[in-house]
Amino acid sequence: MSYTARLADQPRLLLAIKTSLAAVLAWYLAPLIPFTEDQYSYYAPLGALVTMHPTIARSAQVGVQVLMGLALGIALSLCGIAALRLGVPGGVVLGVVIGVGVLLGGWRLLGAGGDWVALAALFVLLAAGGDPEGFSISYLGTTAFGVVVGIAVNLIVVPPLYLRRASDRLSALRDTVTGLLRDAADAVADDRLDPDRFRAALDELGRTRSAVTEVVDEADESARANPRRRRHKDEREENARRMSALERTAFLTRDLIDLLVELQASDDVTITGAVRDRLAHAIRESADLIATPLGDPAASDRFRGASEALADYQSALGTPAAGGRAELAAGAAVELCLRRIIDVSRPFV
């Protein structure tokens, strides 16, 4: 179990091993397929190769799409061969077959199989010789067999489940958000908010969020049709909850930074020293709350601390003085943003 767990944590290595195994099995077993010729057995490893993907669901989807593309291309080439037998010039037939194949390859339903329409049509048209029907059956049959072998190997040999990797990437996103909020708290406390530096940090946050979303989506996909998913149901649900919460937190953090930058750049809005200190404290307490790991007994205390710090900041805003309504409005917008950040963490306390 320890060995397979370590192997599963190396997705590219695992994929390489399983692809090699599937190709070898397809090569040796292909001669047993009925109604096909042994000389075309090399198409079976090809089917296994194009089917192998990091997740079972993706392997099955791509395998079906490739077979659809092959079948459509073969049908198109057989029509071209029929045209040749009727005396249509070969150049004309070749051009029409390839052109129509490329057009059909753009059909969205074919997906990954779209590129195989024109390719299969060209193979059958040029390599079928005097027996296009026999070649077509062997080509499609052996490739389909390779697809089945690839899906079977992917399903049986350490079915990939990337939930742990998704959890680690979610923690990395949490750390990025937390670090950005703490930097913002320090900048507010020192009254030195550098817009360029924080815009660069927000761009980095966006890239991190996109990368984490991709990993989490792949983990969800890896659970589909995976026999191991039942044992990891709680982990899948936890990742989904964390992803939803962190996406909202990242979005609100961007809003908060934008508000702080606007406050810094505004000529008629200033933050007094007392308000600035309490705002910095509220941001820092919110960052500590977000950084709290799941199941940490200190989570409720940090939630309470963040709420109290935000209340202190709100009370420091006071009532609008003459000419101070712009300052109050800006401060209230920041308060609302922080309140929403804190509320996102409420279900995890």
mmCIF file of C-alpha atoms in Angstrom:
data_model
loop_
_atom_site.group_PDB
_atom_site.id
_atom_site.type_symbol
_atom_site.label_atom_id
_atom_site.label_comp_id
_atom_site.label_asym_id
_atom_site.label_seq_id
_atom_site.Cartn_x
_atom_site.Cartn_y
_atom_site.Cartn_z
ATOM 1 C CA MET A 1 0.000 0.000 0.000
ATOM 2 C CA SER A 2 2.842 2.368 0.807
ATOM 3 C CA TYR A 3 4.478 1.655 -2.545
ATOM 4 C CA THR A 4 1.292 2.221 -4.553
ATOM 5 C CA ALA A 5 0.585 5.425 -2.605
ATOM 6 C CA ARG A 6 4.032 6.770 -3.458
ATOM 7 C CA LEU A 7 3.578 5.751 -7.083
ATOM 8 C CA ALA A 8 0.202 7.503 -7.226
ATOM 9 C CA ASP A 9 1.885 10.702 -6.047
ATOM 10 C CA GLN A 10 4.030 10.658 -9.232
ATOM 11 C CA PRO A 11 1.290 11.065 -11.860
ATOM 12 C CA ARG A 12 3.590 11.381 -14.886
ATOM 13 C CA LEU A 13 5.633 8.337 -13.931
ATOM 14 C CA LEU A 14 2.473 6.352 -13.224
ATOM 15 C CA LEU A 15 1.004 7.367 -16.570
ATOM 16 C CA ALA A 16 4.202 6.341 -18.391
ATOM 17 C CA ILE A 17 4.248 2.916 -16.727
ATOM 18 C CA LYS A 18 0.584 2.227 -17.428
ATOM 19 C CA THR A 19 0.830 3.430 -21.028
ATOM 20 C CA SER A 20 3.785 1.121 -21.668
ATOM 21 C CA LEU A 21 1.941 -1.791 -20.096
ATOM 22 C CA ALA A 22 -1.217 -1.126 -22.107
ATOM 23 C CA ALA A 23 0.734 -0.846 -25.375
ATOM 24 C CA VAL A 24 2.551 -4.148 -24.766
ATOM 25 C CA LEU A 25 -0.651 -5.974 -23.841
ATOM 26 C CA ALA A 26 -2.468 -4.580 -26.864
ATOM 27 C CA TRP A 27 0.413 -5.628 -29.153
ATOM 28 C CA TYR A 28 0.505 -9.237 -27.943
ATOM 29 C CA LEU A 29 -3.258 -9.698 -27.713
ATOM 30 C CA ALA A 30 -4.212 -7.998 -30.996
ATOM 31 C CA PRO A 31 -3.711 -11.167 -33.155
ATOM 32 C CA LEU A 32 -6.522 -12.791 -31.179
ATOM 33 C CA ILE A 33 -9.099 -10.286 -32.439
ATOM 34 C CA PRO A 34 -11.539 -11.904 -34.887
ATOM 35 C CA PHE A 35 -12.164 -10.505 -38.368
ATOM 36 C CA THR A 36 -8.854 -8.602 -38.423
ATOM 37 C CA GLU A 37 -5.512 -9.329 -40.070
ATOM 38 C CA ASP A 38 -2.392 -9.901 -37.964
ATOM 39 C CA GLN A 39 -0.275 -7.601 -40.124
ATOM 40 C CA TYR A 40 -2.211 -4.610 -38.799
ATOM 41 C CA SER A 41 -1.725 -5.438 -35.111
ATOM 42 C CA TYR A 42 0.444 -2.351 -34.666
ATOM 43 C CA TYR A 43 -2.706 -0.227 -34.591
ATOM 44 C CA ALA A 44 -3.635 -1.766 -31.223
ATOM 45 C CA PRO A 45 -0.743 -0.118 -29.312
ATOM 46 C CA LEU A 46 -1.660 3.099 -31.109
ATOM 47 C CA GLY A 47 -5.183 2.857 -29.696
ATOM 48 C CA ALA A 48 -3.804 2.254 -26.203
ATOM 49 C CA LEU A 49 -1.413 5.197 -26.554
ATOM 50 C CA VAL A 50 -4.000 7.786 -27.621
ATOM 51 C CA THR A 51 -6.416 6.632 -24.917
ATOM 52 C CA MET A 52 -4.066 6.896 -21.945
ATOM 53 C CA HIS A 53 -4.765 10.017 -19.895
ATOM 54 C CA PRO A 54 -4.259 10.882 -16.232
ATOM 55 C CA THR A 55 -7.899 10.117 -15.341
ATOM 56 C CA ILE A 56 -10.197 7.216 -16.146
ATOM 57 C CA ALA A 57 -13.038 9.495 -17.224
ATOM 58 C CA ARG A 58 -10.771 11.360 -19.648
ATOM 59 C CA SER A 59 -9.420 8.075 -21.042
ATOM 60 C CA ALA A 60 -12.914 6.785 -21.745
ATOM 61 C CA GLN A 61 -14.049 10.065 -23.276
ATOM 62 C CA VAL A 62 -11.016 10.432 -25.541
ATOM 63 C CA GLY A 63 -11.144 6.750 -26.517
ATOM 64 C CA VAL A 64 -14.751 7.015 -27.687
ATOM 65 C CA GLN A 65 -14.053 10.273 -29.518
ATOM 66 C CA VAL A 66 -11.033 8.825 -31.333
ATOM 67 C CA LEU A 67 -13.054 5.804 -32.458
ATOM 68 C CA MET A 68 -15.817 8.089 -33.707
ATOM 69 C CA GLY A 69 -13.270 10.107 -35.657
ATOM 70 C CA LEU A 70 -11.704 6.967 -37.116
ATOM 71 C CA ALA A 71 -15.066 5.543 -38.157
ATOM 72 C CA LEU A 72 -16.061 8.804 -39.814
ATOM 73 C CA GLY A 73 -12.712 9.064 -41.600
ATOM 74 C CA ILE A 74 -12.899 5.473 -42.809
ATOM 75 C CA ALA A 75 -16.417 6.013 -44.142
ATOM 76 C CA LEU A 76 -15.228 9.134 -45.936
ATOM 77 C CA SER A 77 -12.264 7.317 -47.503
ATOM 78 C CA LEU A 78 -14.470 4.447 -48.694
ATOM 79 C CA CYS A 79 -16.628 7.020 -50.467
ATOM 80 C CA GLY A 80 -13.451 8.368 -52.074
ATOM 81 C CA ILE A 81 -12.402 4.889 -53.184
ATOM 82 C CA ALA A 82 -15.826 4.370 -54.723
ATOM 83 C CA ALA A 83 -15.342 7.632 -56.630
ATOM 84 C CA LEU A 84 -11.945 6.422 -57.876
ATOM 85 C CA ARG A 85 -13.546 3.246 -59.216
ATOM 86 C CA LEU A 86 -15.997 5.421 -61.106
ATOM 87 C CA GLY A 87 -13.106 7.192 -62.850
ATOM 88 C CA VAL A 88 -12.788 10.398 -60.841
ATOM 89 C CA PRO A 89 -9.145 11.640 -60.941
ATOM 90 C CA GLY A 90 -7.084 10.668 -57.904
ATOM 91 C CA GLY A 91 -5.955 14.220 -57.147
ATOM 92 C CA VAL A 92 -9.522 15.422 -57.042
ATOM 93 C CA VAL A 93 -10.581 12.574 -54.748
ATOM 94 C CA LEU A 94 -7.635 13.112 -52.414
ATOM 95 C CA GLY A 95 -8.280 16.857 -52.169
ATOM 96 C CA VAL A 96 -11.996 16.448 -51.540
ATOM 97 C CA VAL A 97 -11.514 13.683 -48.955
ATOM 98 C CA ILE A 98 -8.926 15.651 -47.002
ATOM 99 C CA GLY A 99 -10.928 18.883 -47.210
ATOM 100 C CA VAL A 100 -14.164 17.263 -46.072
ATOM 101 C CA GLY A 101 -12.247 15.399 -43.353
ATOM 102 C CA VAL A 102 -10.844 18.637 -41.961
ATOM 103 C CA LEU A 103 -14.292 20.227 -42.032
ATOM 104 C CA LEU A 104 -15.872 17.277 -40.234
ATOM 105 C CA GLY A 105 -13.027 17.333 -37.713
ATOM 106 C CA GLY A 106 -14.346 20.649 -36.443
ATOM 107 C CA TRP A 107 -17.524 18.985 -35.203
ATOM 108 C CA ARG A 108 -17.562 19.715 -31.476
ATOM 109 C CA LEU A 109 -19.014 16.328 -30.605
ATOM 110 C CA LEU A 110 -15.857 14.600 -31.852
ATOM 111 C CA GLY A 111 -13.597 16.486 -29.440
ATOM 112 C CA ALA A 112 -10.151 14.858 -29.460
ATOM 113 C CA GLY A 113 -11.271 12.570 -32.312
ATOM 114 C CA GLY A 114 -11.662 15.480 -34.705
ATOM 115 C CA ASP A 115 -8.023 15.356 -35.807
ATOM 116 C CA TRP A 116 -8.386 11.679 -36.657
ATOM 117 C CA VAL A 117 -11.060 12.096 -39.336
ATOM 118 C CA ALA A 118 -8.790 13.403 -42.086
ATOM 119 C CA LEU A 119 -5.888 11.246 -40.851
ATOM 120 C CA ALA A 120 -7.900 8.014 -40.983
ATOM 121 C CA ALA A 121 -9.335 8.945 -44.359
ATOM 122 C CA LEU A 122 -5.828 9.516 -45.736
ATOM 123 C CA PHE A 123 -4.499 6.219 -44.313
ATOM 124 C CA VAL A 124 -7.304 4.143 -45.790
ATOM 125 C CA LEU A 125 -7.214 5.987 -49.112
ATOM 126 C CA LEU A 126 -3.470 5.545 -49.619
ATOM 127 C CA ALA A 127 -2.604 2.377 -47.721
ATOM 128 C CA ALA A 128 -5.599 0.120 -48.226
ATOM 129 C CA GLY A 129 -4.330 -1.308 -51.517
ATOM 130 C CA GLY A 130 -6.688 -3.650 -53.243
ATOM 131 C CA ASP A 131 -8.651 -4.528 -50.115
ATOM 132 C CA PRO A 132 -9.957 -1.284 -48.595
ATOM 133 C CA GLU A 133 -12.788 -3.036 -46.766
ATOM 134 C CA GLY A 134 -10.467 -5.549 -45.074
ATOM 135 C CA PHE A 135 -7.952 -2.853 -44.203
ATOM 136 C CA SER A 136 -10.692 -0.629 -42.751
ATOM 137 C CA ILE A 137 -12.047 -3.413 -40.563
ATOM 138 C CA SER A 138 -8.566 -4.274 -39.305
ATOM 139 C CA TYR A 139 -7.657 -0.627 -38.759
ATOM 140 C CA LEU A 140 -10.803 0.189 -36.782
ATOM 141 C CA GLY A 141 -10.971 -3.162 -34.984
ATOM 142 C CA THR A 142 -7.385 -3.238 -33.730
ATOM 143 C CA THR A 143 -7.462 0.429 -32.720
ATOM 144 C CA ALA A 144 -10.708 -0.121 -30.826
ATOM 145 C CA PHE A 145 -9.139 -3.098 -29.090
ATOM 146 C CA GLY A 146 -6.193 -0.921 -28.047
ATOM 147 C CA VAL A 147 -8.617 1.670 -26.678
ATOM 148 C CA VAL A 148 -10.361 -0.975 -24.588
ATOM 149 C CA VAL A 149 -7.040 -2.282 -23.273
ATOM 150 C CA GLY A 150 -5.927 1.256 -22.381
ATOM 151 C CA ILE A 151 -9.109 2.001 -20.450
ATOM 152 C CA ALA A 152 -8.920 -1.371 -18.675
ATOM 153 C CA VAL A 153 -5.299 -0.833 -17.599
ATOM 154 C CA ASN A 154 -6.084 2.672 -16.402
ATOM 155 C CA LEU A 155 -9.007 1.315 -14.401
ATOM 156 C CA ILE A 156 -7.246 -1.688 -12.864
ATOM 157 C CA VAL A 157 -3.646 -0.593 -12.281
ATOM 158 C CA VAL A 158 -3.566 2.024 -9.482
ATOM 159 C CA PRO A 159 -6.587 4.055 -10.656
ATOM 160 C CA PRO A 160 -5.434 7.679 -10.359
ATOM 161 C CA LEU A 161 -7.071 9.764 -7.660
ATOM 162 C CA TYR A 162 -5.539 13.192 -7.206
ATOM 163 C CA LEU A 163 -7.409 14.332 -4.103
ATOM 164 C CA ARG A 164 -4.318 14.653 -1.939
ATOM 165 C CA ARG A 165 -2.550 16.772 -4.517
ATOM 166 C CA ALA A 166 -5.640 18.979 -4.794
ATOM 167 C CA SER A 167 -5.711 19.392 -1.020
ATOM 168 C CA ASP A 168 -2.056 20.447 -1.008
ATOM 169 C CA ARG A 169 -2.660 22.986 -3.768
ATOM 170 C CA LEU A 170 -5.650 24.376 -1.880
ATOM 171 C CA SER A 171 -3.404 24.880 1.121
ATOM 172 C CA ALA A 172 -0.948 26.726 -1.140
ATOM 173 C CA LEU A 173 -3.759 29.029 -2.318
ATOM 174 C CA ARG A 174 -4.762 29.622 1.300
ATOM 175 C CA ASP A 175 -1.165 30.557 2.150
ATOM 176 C CA THR A 176 -1.021 32.957 -0.812
ATOM 177 C CA VAL A 177 -4.205 34.740 0.252
ATOM 178 C CA THR A 178 -3.034 34.855 3.860
ATOM 179 C CA GLY A 179 0.357 36.284 2.925
ATOM 180 C CA LEU A 180 -1.249 38.963 0.763
ATOM 181 C CA LEU A 181 -3.596 40.037 3.560
ATOM 182 C CA ARG A 182 -0.743 40.203 6.068
ATOM 183 C CA ASP A 183 1.299 42.314 3.678
ATOM 184 C CA ALA A 184 -1.695 44.604 3.276
ATOM 185 C CA ALA A 185 -2.044 44.894 7.054
ATOM 186 C CA ASP A 186 1.610 45.872 7.405
ATOM 187 C CA ALA A 187 1.315 48.398 4.566
ATOM 188 C CA VAL A 188 -1.774 49.987 6.130
ATOM 189 C CA ALA A 189 -0.115 50.162 9.557
ATOM 190 C CA ASP A 190 2.965 51.860 8.073
ATOM 191 C CA ASP A 191 0.889 54.031 5.726
ATOM 192 C CA ARG A 192 3.048 52.814 2.838
ATOM 193 C CA LEU A 193 0.764 51.027 0.430
ATOM 194 C CA ASP A 194 2.645 50.552 -2.856
ATOM 195 C CA PRO A 195 0.004 50.144 -5.617
ATOM 196 C CA ASP A 196 2.404 48.597 -8.132
ATOM 197 C CA ARG A 197 3.638 45.966 -5.696
ATOM 198 C CA PHE A 198 0.128 44.957 -4.685
ATOM 199 C CA ARG A 199 -1.141 44.870 -8.267
ATOM 200 C CA ALA A 200 1.700 42.461 -9.064
ATOM 201 C CA ALA A 201 0.735 40.415 -6.000
ATOM 202 C CA LEU A 202 -2.888 40.323 -7.153
ATOM 203 C CA ASP A 203 -1.792 39.105 -10.587
ATOM 204 C CA GLU A 204 0.179 36.336 -8.883
ATOM 205 C CA LEU A 205 -2.873 35.477 -6.783
ATOM 206 C CA GLY A 206 -4.945 35.182 -9.960
ATOM 207 C CA ARG A 207 -2.422 32.836 -11.540
ATOM 208 C CA THR A 208 -2.269 30.725 -8.399
ATOM 209 C CA ARG A 209 -6.053 30.515 -8.207
ATOM 210 C CA SER A 210 -6.287 29.421 -11.859
ATOM 211 C CA ALA A 211 -3.634 26.738 -11.344
ATOM 212 C CA VAL A 212 -5.339 25.448 -8.197
ATOM 213 C CA THR A 213 -8.724 25.396 -9.926
ATOM 214 C CA GLU A 214 -7.234 23.258 -12.696
ATOM 215 C CA VAL A 215 -5.772 20.789 -10.191
ATOM 216 C CA VAL A 216 -9.034 20.574 -8.225
ATOM 217 C CA ASP A 217 -11.043 20.017 -11.422
ATOM 218 C CA GLU A 218 -8.645 17.239 -12.411
ATOM 219 C CA ALA A 219 -9.073 15.671 -8.972
ATOM 220 C CA ASP A 220 -12.862 15.758 -9.387
ATOM 221 C CA GLU A 221 -12.497 14.200 -12.817
ATOM 222 C CA SER A 222 -10.199 11.491 -11.461
ATOM 223 C CA ALA A 223 -12.936 10.422 -9.041
ATOM 224 C CA ARG A 224 -15.415 9.710 -11.828
ATOM 225 C CA ALA A 225 -15.744 6.005 -12.613
ATOM 226 C CA ASN A 226 -12.949 5.367 -10.103
ATOM 227 C CA PRO A 227 -13.460 2.382 -7.778
ATOM 228 C CA ARG A 228 -11.379 4.123 -5.085
ATOM 229 C CA ARG A 229 -13.633 7.157 -4.801
ATOM 230 C CA ARG A 230 -16.019 5.686 -2.209
ATOM 231 C CA ARG A 231 -13.237 5.470 0.356
ATOM 232 C CA HIS A 232 -12.428 9.137 -0.191
ATOM 233 C CA LYS A 233 -15.903 10.651 -0.233
ATOM 234 C CA ASP A 234 -15.253 12.903 2.778
ATOM 235 C CA GLU A 235 -11.996 14.141 1.266
ATOM 236 C CA ARG A 236 -13.721 15.008 -2.010
ATOM 237 C CA GLU A 237 -16.457 16.933 -0.225
ATOM 238 C CA GLU A 238 -13.885 18.744 1.905
ATOM 239 C CA ASN A 239 -11.908 19.807 -1.163
ATOM 240 C CA ALA A 240 -15.081 21.097 -2.809
ATOM 241 C CA ARG A 241 -15.984 23.161 0.246
ATOM 242 C CA ARG A 242 -12.464 24.559 0.564
ATOM 243 C CA MET A 243 -12.290 25.435 -3.129
ATOM 244 C CA SER A 244 -15.589 27.313 -2.974
ATOM 245 C CA ALA A 245 -14.551 29.204 0.163
ATOM 246 C CA LEU A 246 -11.055 30.058 -1.092
ATOM 247 C CA GLU A 247 -12.358 31.269 -4.450
ATOM 248 C CA ARG A 248 -14.669 33.697 -2.642
ATOM 249 C CA THR A 249 -11.912 34.715 -0.253
ATOM 250 C CA ALA A 250 -9.488 35.388 -3.116
ATOM 251 C CA PHE A 251 -12.134 37.453 -4.912
ATOM 252 C CA LEU A 252 -12.880 39.479 -1.762
ATOM 253 C CA THR A 253 -9.171 39.932 -1.073
ATOM 254 C CA ARG A 254 -8.763 41.448 -4.517
ATOM 255 C CA ASP A 255 -11.661 43.805 -3.779
ATOM 256 C CA LEU A 256 -10.126 44.768 -0.442
ATOM 257 C CA ILE A 257 -6.733 45.547 -1.961
ATOM 258 C CA ASP A 258 -8.382 47.596 -4.707
ATOM 259 C CA LEU A 259 -10.264 49.619 -2.083
ATOM 260 C CA LEU A 260 -7.100 50.211 -0.068
ATOM 261 C CA VAL A 261 -5.239 51.328 -3.193
ATOM 262 C CA GLU A 262 -8.074 53.719 -4.048
ATOM 263 C CA LEU A 263 -7.980 55.107 -0.513
ATOM 264 C CA GLN A 264 -4.239 55.616 -0.810
ATOM 265 C CA ALA A 265 -4.560 57.429 -4.127
ATOM 266 C CA SER A 266 -7.531 59.599 -3.170
ATOM 267 C CA ASP A 267 -6.882 63.276 -2.483
ATOM 268 C CA ASP A 268 -9.969 63.895 -0.384
ATOM 269 C CA VAL A 269 -10.005 60.692 1.652
ATOM 270 C CA THR A 270 -7.523 60.190 4.451
ATOM 271 C CA ILE A 271 -7.273 57.586 7.193
ATOM 272 C CA THR A 272 -6.489 58.871 10.656
ATOM 273 C CA GLY A 273 -3.871 57.149 12.766
ATOM 274 C CA ALA A 274 -6.356 55.478 15.138
ATOM 275 C CA VAL A 275 -8.477 54.168 12.269
ATOM 276 C CA ARG A 276 -5.401 52.977 10.399
ATOM 277 C CA ASP A 277 -4.129 50.929 13.350
ATOM 278 C CA ARG A 278 -7.487 49.279 13.921
ATOM 279 C CA LEU A 279 -7.906 48.560 10.217
ATOM 280 C CA ALA A 280 -4.466 46.951 10.073
ATOM 281 C CA HIS A 281 -5.345 44.867 13.140
ATOM 282 C CA ALA A 282 -8.648 43.751 11.594
ATOM 283 C CA ILE A 283 -6.935 42.724 8.362
ATOM 284 C CA ARG A 284 -4.249 40.826 10.262
ATOM 285 C CA GLU A 285 -6.818 39.002 12.405
ATOM 286 C CA SER A 286 -8.764 38.062 9.257
ATOM 287 C CA ALA A 287 -5.583 36.683 7.715
ATOM 288 C CA ASP A 288 -4.929 34.585 10.833
ATOM 289 C CA LEU A 289 -8.472 33.220 10.615
ATOM 290 C CA ILE A 290 -8.043 32.193 6.973
ATOM 291 C CA ALA A 291 -4.684 30.570 7.771
ATOM 292 C CA THR A 292 -6.267 28.314 10.415
ATOM 293 C CA PRO A 293 -6.089 24.652 9.287
ATOM 294 C CA LEU A 294 -9.253 22.570 9.199
ATOM 295 C CA GLY A 295 -10.069 21.027 12.550
ATOM 296 C CA ASP A 296 -7.828 23.382 14.504
ATOM 297 C CA PRO A 297 -9.336 23.904 17.995
ATOM 298 C CA ALA A 298 -8.198 27.531 17.899
ATOM 299 C CA ALA A 299 -10.502 28.294 14.951
ATOM 300 C CA SER A 300 -13.399 29.567 17.095
ATOM 301 C CA ASP A 301 -11.089 31.876 19.069
ATOM 302 C CA ARG A 302 -9.617 33.281 15.861
ATOM 303 C CA PHE A 303 -13.072 33.806 14.416
ATOM 304 C CA ARG A 304 -14.071 35.689 17.534
ATOM 305 C CA GLY A 305 -10.858 37.708 17.458
ATOM 306 C CA ALA A 306 -11.368 38.695 13.817
ATOM 307 C CA SER A 307 -14.970 39.714 14.478
ATOM 308 C CA GLU A 308 -14.002 41.812 17.493
ATOM 309 C CA ALA A 309 -11.151 43.488 15.597
ATOM 310 C CA LEU A 310 -13.550 44.359 12.799
ATOM 311 C CA ALA A 311 -16.029 45.785 15.331
ATOM 312 C CA ASP A 312 -13.264 47.950 16.782
ATOM 313 C CA TYR A 313 -12.450 49.254 13.327
ATOM 314 C CA GLN A 314 -16.110 49.956 12.653
ATOM 315 C CA SER A 315 -16.464 51.910 15.895
ATOM 316 C CA ALA A 316 -13.323 53.893 15.069
ATOM 317 C CA LEU A 317 -14.978 55.133 11.892
ATOM 318 C CA GLY A 318 -17.464 57.034 14.053
ATOM 319 C CA THR A 319 -20.120 59.256 12.583
ATOM 320 C CA PRO A 320 -19.596 61.439 9.539
ATOM 321 C CA ALA A 321 -18.158 64.833 10.296
ATOM 322 C CA ALA A 322 -18.553 67.841 8.071
ATOM 323 C CA GLY A 323 -16.868 67.065 4.807
ATOM 324 C CA GLY A 324 -15.994 63.574 5.987
ATOM 325 C CA ARG A 325 -18.698 61.531 4.322
ATOM 326 C CA ALA A 326 -16.344 60.312 1.571
ATOM 327 C CA GLU A 327 -13.973 58.986 4.214
ATOM 328 C CA LEU A 328 -16.801 57.235 6.033
ATOM 329 C CA ALA A 329 -18.152 55.681 2.832
ATOM 330 C CA ALA A 330 -14.740 54.357 1.852
ATOM 331 C CA GLY A 331 -14.161 52.999 5.344
ATOM 332 C CA ALA A 332 -17.563 51.317 5.341
ATOM 333 C CA ALA A 333 -16.776 49.640 2.014
ATOM 334 C CA VAL A 334 -13.572 48.247 3.505
ATOM 335 C CA GLU A 335 -15.498 47.095 6.588
ATOM 336 C CA LEU A 336 -18.073 45.298 4.449
ATOM 337 C CA CYS A 337 -15.352 43.548 2.474
ATOM 338 C CA LEU A 338 -13.644 42.338 5.637
ATOM 339 C CA ARG A 339 -16.985 41.207 7.067
ATOM 340 C CA ARG A 340 -17.604 39.062 4.028
ATOM 341 C CA ILE A 341 -14.085 37.581 4.237
ATOM 342 C CA ILE A 342 -14.719 36.620 7.873
ATOM 343 C CA ASP A 343 -18.167 35.197 7.070
ATOM 344 C CA VAL A 344 -16.685 32.895 4.431
ATOM 345 C CA SER A 345 -14.731 31.148 7.207
ATOM 346 C CA ARG A 346 -17.792 30.712 9.449
ATOM 347 C CA PRO A 347 -18.723 27.158 8.217
ATOM 348 C CA PHE A 348 -15.199 25.921 9.049
ATOM 349 C CA VAL A 349 -15.240 27.136 12.658
#
